[in-house]
mmCIF file of C-alpha atoms in Angstrom:
data_model
loop_
_atom_site.group_PDB
_atom_site.id
_atom_site.type_symbol
_atom_site.label_atom_id
_atom_site.label_comp_id
_atom_site.label_asym_id
_atom_site.label_seq_id
_atom_site.Cartn_x
_atom_site.Cartn_y
_atom_site.Cartn_z
ATOM 1 C CA MET A 396 142.846 -69.367 -27.677
ATOM 2 C CA LYS A 397 142.310 -72.880 -26.470
ATOM 3 C CA SER A 398 145.972 -73.918 -26.909
ATOM 4 C CA CYS A 399 146.938 -70.855 -25.192
ATOM 5 C CA LYS A 400 145.095 -72.017 -22.094
ATOM 6 C CA TRP A 401 146.852 -75.677 -22.314
ATOM 7 C CA ILE A 402 149.970 -73.694 -22.617
ATOM 8 C CA ASN A 403 149.211 -71.777 -19.373
ATOM 9 C CA ILE A 404 148.271 -74.982 -17.623
ATOM 10 C CA LEU A 405 151.363 -76.587 -18.588
ATOM 11 C CA ALA A 406 153.418 -73.639 -17.332
ATOM 12 C CA LEU A 407 151.723 -74.084 -13.889
ATOM 13 C CA PHE A 408 152.536 -77.594 -13.697
ATOM 14 C CA VAL A 409 156.355 -76.697 -14.509
ATOM 15 C CA ILE A 410 156.184 -74.048 -11.933
ATOM 16 C CA LEU A 411 154.530 -76.282 -9.205
ATOM 17 C CA PHE A 412 156.796 -79.180 -10.115
ATOM 18 C CA SER A 413 160.021 -76.781 -9.705
ATOM 19 C CA CYS A 414 158.847 -75.355 -6.600
ATOM 20 C CA LYS A 415 158.144 -78.860 -5.244
ATOM 21 C CA GLN A 416 161.934 -79.786 -5.810
ATOM 22 C CA GLU A 417 163.027 -76.925 -3.821
ATOM 23 C CA GLU A 418 160.963 -77.835 -0.608
ATOM 24 C CA GLY A 419 162.319 -79.856 2.596
ATOM 25 C CA PRO A 420 165.965 -80.762 3.482
ATOM 26 C CA LEU A 421 168.533 -80.862 0.863
ATOM 27 C CA PRO A 422 169.753 -84.255 -0.134
ATOM 28 C CA ILE A 423 173.179 -85.515 0.980
ATOM 29 C CA LEU A 424 175.240 -85.910 -2.070
ATOM 30 C CA GLY A 425 177.832 -88.484 -3.032
ATOM 31 C CA PHE A 426 178.193 -92.384 -2.430
ATOM 32 C CA GLU A 427 176.790 -93.530 0.766
ATOM 33 C CA SER A 428 177.644 -96.959 2.255
ATOM 34 C CA LYS A 429 175.995 -99.439 4.629
ATOM 35 C CA GLY A 430 177.781 -100.987 7.610
ATOM 36 C CA GLU A 431 177.074 -104.412 8.917
ATOM 37 C CA ASN A 432 174.517 -103.237 11.399
ATOM 38 C CA GLY A 433 172.744 -101.304 8.672
ATOM 39 C CA GLU A 434 173.982 -97.888 9.652
ATOM 40 C CA VAL A 435 174.503 -95.683 6.718
ATOM 41 C CA THR A 436 177.646 -93.536 6.245
ATOM 42 C CA TYR A 437 177.384 -90.481 3.911
ATOM 43 C CA HIS A 438 180.229 -89.000 1.887
ATOM 44 C CA THR A 439 182.088 -86.822 4.216
ATOM 45 C CA ILE A 440 184.793 -84.273 3.317
ATOM 46 C CA ARG A 441 188.004 -85.436 4.992
ATOM 47 C CA ASP A 442 189.717 -83.161 7.900
ATOM 48 C CA TRP A 443 192.065 -80.601 6.695
ATOM 49 C CA THR A 444 194.405 -78.106 7.971
ATOM 50 C CA TYR A 445 195.327 -75.065 5.830
ATOM 51 C CA THR A 446 197.220 -71.842 6.104
ATOM 52 C CA ASN A 447 194.944 -68.755 5.153
ATOM 53 C CA GLN A 448 195.561 -65.288 3.734
ATOM 54 C CA ASP A 449 196.707 -63.962 7.215
ATOM 55 C CA SER A 450 199.205 -66.887 7.664
ATOM 56 C CA VAL A 451 197.106 -68.199 10.391
ATOM 57 C CA GLU A 452 196.595 -72.046 10.451
ATOM 58 C CA VAL A 453 192.651 -73.025 10.186
ATOM 59 C CA SER A 454 190.947 -76.176 9.767
ATOM 60 C CA ASN A 455 187.637 -77.701 8.800
ATOM 61 C CA ASN A 456 186.956 -78.010 12.599
ATOM 62 C CA ASP A 457 186.881 -74.166 12.657
ATOM 63 C CA LEU A 458 183.845 -74.307 10.484
ATOM 64 C CA LYS A 459 181.755 -76.775 12.898
ATOM 65 C CA GLU A 460 179.114 -74.021 13.556
ATOM 66 C CA ASN A 461 179.161 -72.986 9.992
ATOM 67 C CA ILE A 462 177.861 -74.040 6.497
ATOM 68 C CA TYR A 463 180.209 -72.801 3.665
ATOM 69 C CA VAL A 464 180.816 -72.822 0.078
ATOM 70 C CA ALA A 465 184.059 -74.109 -1.372
ATOM 71 C CA ASP A 466 185.838 -73.654 -4.776
ATOM 72 C CA PHE A 467 189.442 -74.181 -6.063
ATOM 73 C CA PHE A 468 191.233 -71.650 -7.890
ATOM 74 C CA PHE A 469 194.489 -69.706 -8.445
ATOM 75 C CA THR A 470 195.213 -66.377 -8.693
ATOM 76 C CA SER A 471 196.975 -66.388 -12.014
ATOM 77 C CA CYS A 472 194.417 -68.286 -13.766
ATOM 78 C CA PRO A 473 193.655 -67.163 -17.204
ATOM 79 C CA SER A 474 190.696 -69.529 -17.888
ATOM 80 C CA ILE A 475 187.784 -69.860 -15.590
ATOM 81 C CA CYS A 476 188.746 -68.744 -12.159
ATOM 82 C CA PRO A 477 187.928 -65.062 -12.397
ATOM 83 C CA ARG A 478 184.227 -65.943 -13.571
ATOM 84 C CA VAL A 479 184.034 -68.657 -10.651
ATOM 85 C CA THR A 480 185.517 -65.964 -8.177
ATOM 86 C CA LYS A 481 182.920 -63.431 -9.454
ATOM 87 C CA GLU A 482 180.006 -65.840 -8.641
ATOM 88 C CA MET A 483 181.428 -66.717 -5.076
ATOM 89 C CA LEU A 484 181.508 -62.832 -4.833
ATOM 90 C CA ARG A 485 177.754 -62.839 -5.492
ATOM 91 C CA ILE A 486 176.963 -65.452 -2.984
ATOM 92 C CA TYR A 487 179.163 -63.643 -0.308
ATOM 93 C CA ASP A 488 177.192 -60.335 -1.172
ATOM 94 C CA ALA A 489 173.718 -62.205 -0.763
ATOM 95 C CA TYR A 490 174.958 -63.578 2.810
ATOM 96 C CA LYS A 491 177.332 -60.725 3.808
ATOM 97 C CA ASP A 492 175.480 -60.331 7.097
ATOM 98 C CA GLU A 493 174.692 -64.173 7.843
ATOM 99 C CA ASP A 494 177.547 -65.179 10.169
ATOM 100 C CA ARG A 495 176.781 -68.788 9.882
ATOM 101 C CA VAL A 496 177.727 -68.580 6.225
ATOM 102 C CA LYS A 497 181.277 -68.851 5.276
ATOM 103 C CA LEU A 498 183.205 -69.140 2.047
ATOM 104 C CA VAL A 499 186.404 -70.960 1.450
ATOM 105 C CA SER A 500 188.598 -70.696 -1.741
ATOM 106 C CA PHE A 501 191.531 -73.361 -1.911
ATOM 107 C CA THR A 502 194.457 -72.507 -4.237
ATOM 108 C CA ILE A 503 195.899 -75.316 -6.463
ATOM 109 C CA ASP A 504 198.781 -73.183 -7.058
ATOM 110 C CA PRO A 505 200.583 -72.898 -3.577
ATOM 111 C CA LYS A 506 204.049 -72.043 -5.135
ATOM 112 C CA ARG A 507 202.910 -68.689 -6.509
ATOM 113 C CA ASP A 508 199.827 -68.225 -4.232
ATOM 114 C CA THR A 509 201.502 -67.396 -0.941
ATOM 115 C CA PRO A 510 199.518 -66.000 2.054
ATOM 116 C CA SER A 511 200.866 -62.338 0.899
ATOM 117 C CA ARG A 512 199.653 -62.682 -2.660
ATOM 118 C CA LEU A 513 196.262 -64.026 -1.237
ATOM 119 C CA THR A 514 195.871 -61.005 1.003
ATOM 120 C CA ARG A 515 196.383 -58.607 -1.943
ATOM 121 C CA TYR A 516 193.875 -60.795 -3.923
ATOM 122 C CA ALA A 517 191.377 -60.912 -1.233
ATOM 123 C CA GLY A 518 191.995 -57.232 -0.188
ATOM 124 C CA ASN A 519 191.345 -56.067 -3.667
ATOM 125 C CA LEU A 520 188.107 -58.008 -3.587
ATOM 126 C CA ASN A 521 187.015 -55.862 -0.748
ATOM 127 C CA ILE A 522 185.894 -58.584 1.441
ATOM 128 C CA ASP A 523 185.978 -59.706 4.909
ATOM 129 C CA THR A 524 188.623 -62.316 5.334
ATOM 130 C CA LYS A 525 187.029 -63.755 8.574
ATOM 131 C CA LYS A 526 183.869 -64.617 6.513
ATOM 132 C CA TRP A 527 186.136 -65.770 3.450
ATOM 133 C CA TRP A 528 189.129 -67.476 3.715
ATOM 134 C CA PHE A 529 191.783 -68.096 0.899
ATOM 135 C CA LEU A 530 193.783 -71.165 1.964
ATOM 136 C CA THR A 531 197.126 -72.584 0.716
ATOM 137 C CA ALA A 532 198.650 -75.941 1.707
ATOM 138 C CA ASP A 533 200.669 -78.786 0.164
ATOM 139 C CA LYS A 534 199.314 -79.212 -3.441
ATOM 140 C CA ASP A 535 199.159 -82.953 -3.630
ATOM 141 C CA PHE A 536 196.814 -82.815 -0.562
ATOM 142 C CA THR A 537 194.771 -80.329 -2.314
ATOM 143 C CA TYR A 538 194.452 -82.326 -5.491
ATOM 144 C CA GLU A 539 193.208 -85.351 -3.421
ATOM 145 C CA LEU A 540 190.784 -82.859 -1.233
ATOM 146 C CA ALA A 541 189.423 -81.496 -4.314
ATOM 147 C CA ASN A 542 187.970 -84.893 -5.247
ATOM 148 C CA ASP A 543 186.110 -84.875 -1.757
ATOM 149 C CA TYR A 544 184.632 -81.663 -3.210
ATOM 150 C CA PHE A 545 183.673 -83.285 -6.477
ATOM 151 C CA ASN A 546 186.013 -81.200 -8.229
ATOM 152 C CA VAL A 547 189.007 -81.955 -10.416
ATOM 153 C CA ALA A 548 192.510 -80.171 -9.701
ATOM 154 C CA MET A 549 195.710 -81.221 -11.199
ATOM 155 C CA GLU A 550 198.924 -79.797 -12.865
ATOM 156 C CA ASP A 551 198.872 -80.151 -16.621
ATOM 157 C CA GLU A 552 201.265 -78.014 -18.768
ATOM 158 C CA GLN A 553 198.854 -78.285 -21.666
ATOM 159 C CA ALA A 554 196.367 -76.509 -19.769
ATOM 160 C CA PRO A 555 195.919 -72.533 -19.615
ATOM 161 C CA GLY A 556 198.083 -71.357 -16.715
ATOM 162 C CA GLY A 557 199.573 -74.664 -16.051
ATOM 163 C CA PHE A 558 196.659 -76.390 -14.360
ATOM 164 C CA ASP A 559 193.439 -78.385 -15.077
ATOM 165 C CA HIS A 560 190.559 -77.963 -12.811
ATOM 166 C CA SER A 561 186.854 -77.675 -12.626
ATOM 167 C CA GLY A 562 184.935 -74.774 -11.205
ATOM 168 C CA LYS A 563 182.076 -76.187 -9.187
ATOM 169 C CA LEU A 564 181.002 -74.532 -6.316
ATOM 170 C CA ILE A 565 180.082 -76.793 -3.284
ATOM 171 C CA LEU A 566 177.966 -76.286 -0.430
ATOM 172 C CA VAL A 567 178.878 -78.307 2.760
ATOM 173 C CA ASP A 568 176.840 -78.432 6.069
ATOM 174 C CA GLN A 569 178.003 -78.613 9.632
ATOM 175 C CA ASN A 570 178.727 -82.325 9.449
ATOM 176 C CA GLY A 571 181.248 -82.194 6.218
ATOM 177 C CA HIS A 572 178.476 -83.515 4.064
ATOM 178 C CA VAL A 573 178.032 -82.026 0.563
ATOM 179 C CA ARG A 574 174.476 -80.743 0.197
ATOM 180 C CA SER A 575 174.413 -78.791 -3.121
ATOM 181 C CA PHE A 576 176.704 -77.633 -5.921
ATOM 182 C CA SER A 577 176.500 -75.324 -8.905
ATOM 183 C CA GLU A 578 178.698 -74.436 -11.909
ATOM 184 C CA GLY A 579 180.809 -71.547 -10.851
ATOM 185 C CA THR A 580 181.415 -70.706 -14.573
ATOM 186 C CA ASP A 581 177.617 -70.119 -15.063
ATOM 187 C CA PRO A 582 176.076 -67.235 -13.663
ATOM 188 C CA GLU A 583 172.477 -68.638 -14.123
ATOM 189 C CA GLU A 584 173.096 -71.288 -11.671
ATOM 190 C CA THR A 585 174.030 -69.123 -8.697
ATOM 191 C CA PRO A 586 170.468 -67.849 -7.589
ATOM 192 C CA LYS A 587 169.590 -71.581 -7.018
ATOM 193 C CA MET A 588 172.787 -72.138 -5.059
ATOM 194 C CA ILE A 589 171.791 -68.840 -2.950
ATOM 195 C CA ARG A 590 168.450 -70.419 -2.276
ATOM 196 C CA ASP A 591 170.017 -73.625 -1.378
ATOM 197 C CA ILE A 592 172.123 -72.015 1.083
ATOM 198 C CA LYS A 593 168.753 -70.730 2.617
ATOM 199 C CA ARG A 594 167.175 -73.900 2.724
ATOM 200 C CA LEU A 595 170.340 -75.274 4.290
ATOM 201 C CA LEU A 596 169.972 -72.434 6.930
ATOM 202 C CA SER A 597 166.611 -73.208 7.636
ATOM 203 C CA GLU A 598 167.588 -76.720 8.339
ATOM 204 C CA THR A 599 169.917 -75.965 10.914
ATOM 205 C CA ASN A 600 168.549 -73.040 13.124
ATOM 206 C CA MET B 196 143.276 -61.037 -25.818
ATOM 207 C CA LYS B 197 144.638 -62.301 -29.273
ATOM 208 C CA GLN B 198 145.544 -58.888 -30.212
ATOM 209 C CA ILE B 199 147.411 -58.169 -27.057
ATOM 210 C CA SER B 200 149.261 -61.320 -27.301
ATOM 211 C CA PHE B 201 150.268 -60.641 -30.955
ATOM 212 C CA GLY B 202 151.485 -57.081 -29.821
ATOM 213 C CA LEU B 203 153.602 -58.572 -27.018
ATOM 214 C CA LEU B 204 155.008 -60.973 -29.344
ATOM 215 C CA LEU B 205 155.884 -58.407 -31.690
ATOM 216 C CA PHE B 206 157.434 -56.221 -29.180
ATOM 217 C CA PHE B 207 159.575 -59.233 -27.953
ATOM 218 C CA ILE B 208 160.595 -60.212 -31.481
ATOM 219 C CA LEU B 209 161.610 -56.070 -31.905
ATOM 220 C CA ALA B 210 163.247 -55.944 -28.443
ATOM 221 C CA VAL B 211 165.382 -59.210 -29.089
ATOM 222 C CA SER B 212 166.332 -58.227 -32.528
ATOM 223 C CA THR B 213 167.359 -54.646 -31.878
ATOM 224 C CA GLY B 214 169.172 -55.844 -28.585
ATOM 225 C CA CYS B 215 171.176 -58.486 -30.423
ATOM 226 C CA GLY B 216 171.470 -57.098 -33.825
ATOM 227 C CA ASN B 217 173.342 -53.719 -33.130
ATOM 228 C CA ASN B 218 176.807 -54.892 -32.706
ATOM 229 C CA PRO B 219 178.466 -53.897 -35.984
ATOM 230 C CA TYR B 220 181.933 -55.462 -34.825
ATOM 231 C CA ALA B 221 181.290 -59.260 -34.988
ATOM 232 C CA LYS B 222 184.981 -59.787 -35.694
ATOM 233 C CA GLY B 223 186.075 -57.744 -32.603
ATOM 234 C CA GLU B 224 183.424 -59.600 -30.666
ATOM 235 C CA GLU B 225 184.987 -62.819 -31.704
ATOM 236 C CA ILE B 226 188.419 -61.795 -30.426
ATOM 237 C CA TYR B 227 186.992 -60.264 -27.144
ATOM 238 C CA VAL B 228 185.280 -63.408 -26.402
ATOM 239 C CA SER B 229 188.330 -65.694 -27.006
ATOM 240 C CA ARG B 230 190.914 -63.688 -25.542
ATOM 241 C CA CYS B 231 189.415 -60.968 -22.951
ATOM 242 C CA ALA B 232 185.935 -62.239 -21.718
ATOM 243 C CA SER B 233 187.218 -64.911 -19.242
ATOM 244 C CA CYS B 234 188.847 -62.067 -17.192
ATOM 245 C CA HIS B 235 187.080 -59.073 -18.064
ATOM 246 C CA MET B 236 183.748 -60.881 -18.298
ATOM 247 C CA THR B 237 181.533 -60.810 -21.271
ATOM 248 C CA ASP B 238 179.748 -57.725 -19.949
ATOM 249 C CA GLY B 239 183.254 -56.219 -19.482
ATOM 250 C CA SER B 240 182.738 -55.712 -15.828
ATOM 251 C CA GLY B 241 185.967 -57.323 -14.506
ATOM 252 C CA LEU B 242 186.338 -58.629 -11.131
ATOM 253 C CA ALA B 243 186.247 -56.152 -8.199
ATOM 254 C CA GLY B 244 189.600 -54.582 -7.532
ATOM 255 C CA ASN B 245 191.642 -57.601 -9.331
ATOM 256 C CA ILE B 246 190.567 -57.159 -12.792
ATOM 257 C CA PRO B 247 189.381 -53.604 -13.881
ATOM 258 C CA SER B 248 186.067 -52.951 -15.339
ATOM 259 C CA LEU B 249 186.454 -51.889 -19.052
ATOM 260 C CA LYS B 250 183.453 -49.373 -18.398
ATOM 261 C CA GLU B 251 185.145 -47.497 -15.669
ATOM 262 C CA SER B 252 188.961 -48.314 -16.433
ATOM 263 C CA GLU B 253 190.973 -45.115 -17.012
ATOM 264 C CA VAL B 254 193.480 -46.926 -19.029
ATOM 265 C CA ALA B 255 190.764 -48.096 -21.509
ATOM 266 C CA ALA B 256 189.005 -44.740 -21.783
ATOM 267 C CA ASN B 257 192.001 -43.339 -23.931
ATOM 268 C CA ASN B 258 192.437 -45.345 -27.115
ATOM 269 C CA ALA B 259 195.975 -44.730 -27.641
ATOM 270 C CA ASN B 260 196.516 -46.312 -24.138
ATOM 271 C CA LEU B 261 194.030 -49.100 -24.692
ATOM 272 C CA VAL B 262 196.174 -50.365 -27.749
ATOM 273 C CA CYS B 263 199.291 -50.024 -25.720
ATOM 274 C CA VAL B 264 198.052 -52.217 -22.933
ATOM 275 C CA ILE B 265 196.455 -54.902 -25.262
ATOM 276 C CA LEU B 266 199.800 -55.265 -26.990
ATOM 277 C CA LYS B 267 202.147 -55.136 -24.275
ATOM 278 C CA GLY B 268 200.024 -56.386 -21.261
ATOM 279 C CA ILE B 269 200.432 -55.083 -17.633
ATOM 280 C CA LYS B 270 202.972 -56.526 -15.209
ATOM 281 C CA ALA B 271 201.253 -56.307 -11.805
ATOM 282 C CA GLU B 272 200.466 -58.113 -8.523
ATOM 283 C CA PRO B 273 198.521 -60.354 -7.839
ATOM 284 C CA LEU B 274 197.330 -60.385 -11.264
ATOM 285 C CA GLU B 275 199.032 -59.579 -14.481
ATOM 286 C CA MET B 276 197.435 -58.783 -18.047
ATOM 287 C CA PRO B 277 199.293 -60.951 -20.530
ATOM 288 C CA ALA B 278 200.259 -59.179 -23.932
ATOM 289 C CA GLN B 279 198.228 -59.945 -26.999
ATOM 290 C CA GLU B 280 199.477 -60.718 -30.121
ATOM 291 C CA LEU B 281 197.461 -58.862 -32.532
ATOM 292 C CA GLU B 282 197.930 -57.217 -36.085
ATOM 293 C CA ALA B 283 196.662 -53.955 -36.849
ATOM 294 C CA ILE B 284 193.431 -54.911 -38.424
ATOM 295 C CA PRO B 285 192.145 -57.514 -35.750
ATOM 296 C CA LEU B 286 193.339 -54.852 -33.148
ATOM 297 C CA THR B 287 191.126 -52.312 -34.915
ATOM 298 C CA ASN B 288 188.126 -54.624 -34.827
ATOM 299 C CA LEU B 289 188.716 -55.347 -30.983
ATOM 300 C CA VAL B 290 189.076 -51.964 -30.170
ATOM 301 C CA ASN B 291 186.045 -50.673 -31.850
ATOM 302 C CA TYR B 292 184.055 -53.726 -30.162
ATOM 303 C CA ILE B 293 185.183 -52.608 -26.864
ATOM 304 C CA ASN B 294 184.518 -49.051 -27.522
ATOM 305 C CA HIS B 295 181.098 -49.698 -28.836
ATOM 306 C CA GLN B 296 179.959 -52.319 -26.230
ATOM 307 C CA PHE B 297 181.514 -50.665 -22.857
ATOM 308 C CA LYS B 298 181.833 -46.872 -23.417
ATOM 309 C CA GLU B 299 178.949 -44.326 -23.359
ATOM 310 C CA LYS B 300 180.138 -41.954 -26.247
ATOM 311 C CA THR B 301 182.576 -43.112 -28.986
ATOM 312 C CA SER B 302 183.295 -42.670 -32.402
ATOM 313 C CA GLU B 303 184.898 -45.470 -34.563
ATOM 314 C CA VAL B 304 188.537 -45.801 -34.892
ATOM 315 C CA ARG B 305 190.281 -46.043 -37.918
ATOM 316 C CA LEU B 306 193.152 -48.445 -39.035
ATOM 317 C CA ASP B 307 195.382 -45.513 -39.688
ATOM 318 C CA SER B 308 195.065 -44.036 -36.283
ATOM 319 C CA ILE B 309 195.587 -47.616 -34.747
ATOM 320 C CA LYS B 310 198.638 -48.044 -36.757
ATOM 321 C CA THR B 311 200.018 -44.728 -35.557
ATOM 322 C CA TRP B 312 199.175 -45.870 -31.906
ATOM 323 C CA ILE B 313 201.043 -49.243 -32.418
ATOM 324 C CA LYS B 314 204.308 -47.302 -33.598
ATOM 325 C CA ASN B 315 203.840 -45.038 -30.347
ATOM 326 C CA CYS B 316 203.808 -47.937 -28.006
ATOM 327 C CA ASP B 317 207.159 -49.215 -28.964
#
């Protein structure tokens, strides 16, 4: 009975500790550099312009009023993408009615993933394409851009489907800073991402 | 208090052991996990309109159709299902696992039937 009490106290500390981590503003992730005058520059996603599933050109500037979750995928992907897209869909459902939250999926296979194919893919997911963009552009730019989002994307004949890539979901704020990430292949990490989005929203209203 | 905790523990052990131990198709599960789960998901739920749920799919509902689809794949846009090379025995294991795991009422499929369905696919 006595040991039971200690376990309870320990459990309480674990809960308190984990709650404490989830208070206050989210950190800005990535390397930061200090200028000569002591000014800190944070890791920022570079500017991008892409064609969306409706063949409309969109850029990161269009997301200045929003926070968004990004991932890298391709429609004919036989490995991790369906799982990652499924987690994106969970996040979409959680913030369906919150206009400030957007989702952005970059294809790493622009040759096959034309806007019309992306339209069909998005249509099958039954989502609002004003809220969730499926974007295509030059593949070399996308492979570079993926690094800004802490993801890896490259062509690799040995990899399933011909591309090697990671499945991180990345949360980006209005200033283009990365504020949180989760493994899109692990459904257990998604609830934390959903909570982090809420934290970021409360920071910005 | 002690008795209640013990009872709870017993309940959990029972729940976990019955929950995990009632799949008689371990070989089929192995094949499902390595060949099917990344698209159809571990729980068979698929991906909205892009990848069918094995619980609701009309194709999967019929064993003969299921066998053909596994062996021949489906050419579709934007996603296609790749054909799977499987001999009759592993295919029987896989079909039994899918039926057992994702369908309400099923009876075990025998190797003979699978062999007939394979022939009918060609």
